[in-house]
Short mmCIF file of C-alpha atoms in Angstrom, two decimals:
data_model
loop_
_atom_site.label_atom_id
_atom_site.label_comp_id
_atom_site.label_asym_id
_atom_site.label_seq_id
_atom_site.Cartn_x
_atom_site.Cartn_y
_atom_site.Cartn_z
CA MET A 299 -11.86 27.43 6.36
CA LYS A 300 -12.74 27.89 2.69
CA ARG A 301 -9.20 29.03 2.03
CA ILE A 302 -7.75 25.92 3.67
CA LEU A 303 -10.16 23.69 1.76
CA LYS A 304 -9.35 25.45 -1.51
CA SER A 305 -5.61 25.11 -0.85
CA GLY A 306 -6.11 21.45 -0.01
CA ILE A 307 -8.05 20.80 -3.21
CA ILE A 308 -5.37 22.55 -5.27
CA LEU A 309 -2.67 20.48 -3.55
CA LEU A 310 -4.65 17.30 -4.14
CA ALA A 311 -5.19 18.16 -7.80
CA THR A 312 -1.47 18.90 -8.22
CA LEU A 313 -0.50 15.59 -6.62
CA PHE A 314 -3.02 13.76 -8.77
CA LEU A 315 -1.78 15.37 -11.99
CA THR A 316 1.83 14.63 -11.01
CA SER A 317 0.84 11.02 -10.40
CA CYS A 318 -0.89 10.86 -13.79
CA ALA A 319 2.17 12.30 -15.53
CA LYS A 320 4.39 9.73 -13.81
CA ASN A 321 2.00 6.94 -14.83
CA ASN A 322 2.11 8.14 -18.46
CA ILE A 323 5.91 7.98 -18.44
CA ASP A 324 5.81 4.50 -16.89
CA THR A 325 3.30 3.23 -19.47
CA GLN A 326 5.60 4.12 -22.33
CA LYS A 327 8.10 1.50 -21.18
CA PRO A 328 7.38 -2.11 -22.13
CA LYS A 329 6.53 -4.17 -19.08
CA GLU A 330 6.88 -7.87 -18.56
CA VAL A 331 3.55 -9.46 -17.75
CA LYS A 332 3.76 -12.20 -15.15
CA PRO A 333 1.11 -14.90 -15.11
CA SER A 334 -1.29 -14.68 -12.20
CA ILE A 335 -1.07 -17.32 -9.51
CA VAL A 336 -4.76 -17.06 -8.68
CA LYS A 337 -7.06 -18.34 -11.40
CA THR A 338 -10.42 -16.65 -11.73
CA LYS A 339 -13.45 -17.30 -13.87
CA LYS A 340 -13.46 -14.80 -16.69
CA ASP A 341 -17.25 -14.67 -16.91
CA ASN A 342 -17.40 -13.39 -13.30
CA ALA A 343 -14.96 -10.56 -13.98
CA SER A 344 -16.61 -7.22 -14.57
CA PRO A 345 -14.84 -4.99 -17.14
CA LYS A 346 -15.91 -1.90 -15.18
CA LYS A 347 -14.47 -3.31 -11.95
CA ASP A 348 -11.22 -4.26 -13.66
CA LYS A 349 -10.86 -0.73 -15.04
CA ASP A 350 -11.99 1.26 -11.98
CA TYR A 351 -10.67 -0.83 -9.09
CA PRO A 352 -7.08 0.53 -9.20
CA VAL A 353 -8.49 4.06 -9.33
CA LEU A 354 -10.73 3.29 -6.34
CA ILE A 355 -7.73 1.99 -4.39
CA GLU A 356 -5.87 5.23 -5.10
CA PHE A 357 -9.06 7.11 -4.16
CA ALA A 358 -9.14 5.36 -0.75
CA GLN A 359 -5.47 6.15 -0.18
CA THR A 360 -6.12 9.81 -0.95
CA VAL A 361 -9.05 9.94 1.48
CA GLN A 362 -6.84 8.33 4.13
CA LYS A 363 -4.08 10.92 3.59
CA TRP A 364 -6.59 13.75 3.93
CA LEU A 365 -8.15 12.28 7.08
CA ASN A 366 -4.68 11.98 8.63
CA HIS A 367 -3.60 15.50 7.59
CA PRO A 368 -1.84 17.45 9.11
CA LYS A 369 -1.19 14.94 11.89
CA ASP A 370 -1.50 11.16 11.63
CA VAL A 371 -4.47 10.24 13.81
CA GLY A 372 -4.52 6.55 12.91
CA VAL A 373 -7.27 6.51 10.30
CA THR A 374 -7.17 3.92 7.52
CA SER A 375 -9.44 3.70 4.52
CA VAL A 376 -9.75 0.89 2.00
CA ILE A 377 -12.06 -0.16 -0.80
CA ASP A 378 -13.84 -3.47 -0.30
CA ALA A 379 -13.27 -6.33 -2.74
CA LYS A 380 -16.38 -5.48 -4.76
CA GLY A 381 -15.32 -1.86 -5.18
CA LYS A 382 -18.60 -0.67 -3.71
CA ASN A 383 -17.72 0.54 -0.18
CA LEU A 384 -15.10 2.89 1.21
CA ILE A 385 -14.33 1.43 4.63
CA VAL A 386 -12.87 4.01 7.03
CA THR A 387 -11.43 2.56 10.24
CA THR A 388 -10.35 4.80 13.12
CA SER A 389 -8.02 4.10 16.02
CA ASN A 390 -10.74 5.20 18.46
CA ASP A 391 -13.30 3.12 20.35
CA PHE A 392 -16.81 4.40 19.59
CA SER A 393 -18.65 2.23 22.13
CA GLY A 394 -19.21 5.23 24.43
CA ALA A 395 -19.84 7.81 21.70
CA SER A 396 -23.25 9.37 21.23
CA GLU A 397 -25.21 8.93 18.01
CA GLU A 398 -25.00 12.68 17.43
CA ALA A 399 -21.19 12.67 17.69
CA LEU A 400 -20.96 9.69 15.33
CA MET A 401 -23.28 11.42 12.84
CA GLN A 402 -21.16 14.60 12.92
CA LEU A 403 -17.99 12.59 12.32
CA ALA A 404 -19.65 10.68 9.48
CA GLU A 405 -20.87 13.89 7.84
CA GLN A 406 -17.35 15.36 7.93
CA ILE A 407 -15.87 12.22 6.38
CA GLN A 408 -18.68 12.15 3.80
CA LYS A 409 -17.91 15.77 2.78
CA LEU A 410 -14.21 14.96 2.44
CA ARG A 411 -15.03 11.85 0.39
CA ASP A 412 -17.29 13.93 -1.87
CA THR A 413 -14.53 16.53 -2.38
CA VAL A 414 -12.00 13.85 -3.31
CA HIS A 415 -14.57 12.23 -5.62
CA GLU A 416 -15.11 15.54 -7.45
CA THR A 417 -11.37 15.76 -8.04
CA TYR A 418 -11.16 12.20 -9.36
CA THR A 419 -14.12 12.59 -11.71
CA THR A 420 -12.29 15.29 -13.67
CA THR A 421 -10.32 12.48 -15.33
CA ASN A 422 -12.58 9.48 -14.59
CA LYS A 423 -16.03 10.79 -15.54
CA GLU A 424 -17.86 7.52 -14.82
CA LEU A 425 -16.19 6.77 -11.48
CA LYS A 426 -18.96 5.77 -9.10
CA LYS A 427 -18.76 7.22 -5.60
CA PRO A 428 -18.12 4.41 -3.09
CA LEU A 429 -20.51 4.15 -0.14
CA LEU A 430 -19.13 5.08 3.26
CA VAL A 431 -18.70 2.55 6.07
CA ILE A 432 -17.13 3.76 9.34
CA LYS A 433 -15.63 1.32 11.85
CA ASP A 434 -13.74 1.74 15.10
CA LYS A 435 -10.60 -0.01 16.32
CA THR A 436 -12.64 -3.07 17.36
CA ASN A 437 -13.71 -3.42 13.70
CA LYS A 438 -17.37 -2.90 14.66
CA THR A 439 -19.36 -0.96 12.07
CA TYR A 440 -20.93 2.19 13.50
CA VAL A 441 -22.02 4.20 10.47
CA THR A 442 -23.14 3.06 7.02
CA GLU A 443 -24.26 5.00 3.98
CA SER A 444 -27.10 3.89 1.73
CA GLU A 445 -27.39 4.34 -2.04
CA ASP A 446 -29.27 7.63 -1.56
CA SER A 447 -26.37 9.08 0.55
CA THR A 448 -28.31 8.71 3.82
CA LEU A 449 -26.07 8.01 6.80
CA THR A 450 -27.27 5.49 9.39
CA VAL A 451 -25.74 5.13 12.85
CA ASP A 452 -25.64 1.49 14.00
CA LYS A 453 -25.09 1.66 17.74
#
């Protein structure tokens, strides 16, 4: 198991570094900036959110790829609009699941999220770990994580 996890982390790091190298090449080319259609109040914009939000989106996509590896099981993960929560939605219906089973699933997802976060903080030292929210296919929230990393099953 450790060997598989180590191989996975190495693969993830390689993909991340390749992505960074590609982004560096792309940033050297001048890009045309298009005006935004949506107007926002500048005083409401947080510089930290503006800087970290694209990284958090990539973070969520990486978690989703790992949850669906090696076979796509229909898991999606996204970052909420505030950049605070990692929302993981499964294709299962948890209405009949026990609290113990939900807690085990949440702990596994939390460990994977922590592993991906460790990888991302090698280049983004101040990247805050998003809180975990787990939903089923009915979009009902079953597990939430608090600021102190405590998981709560909402049945």
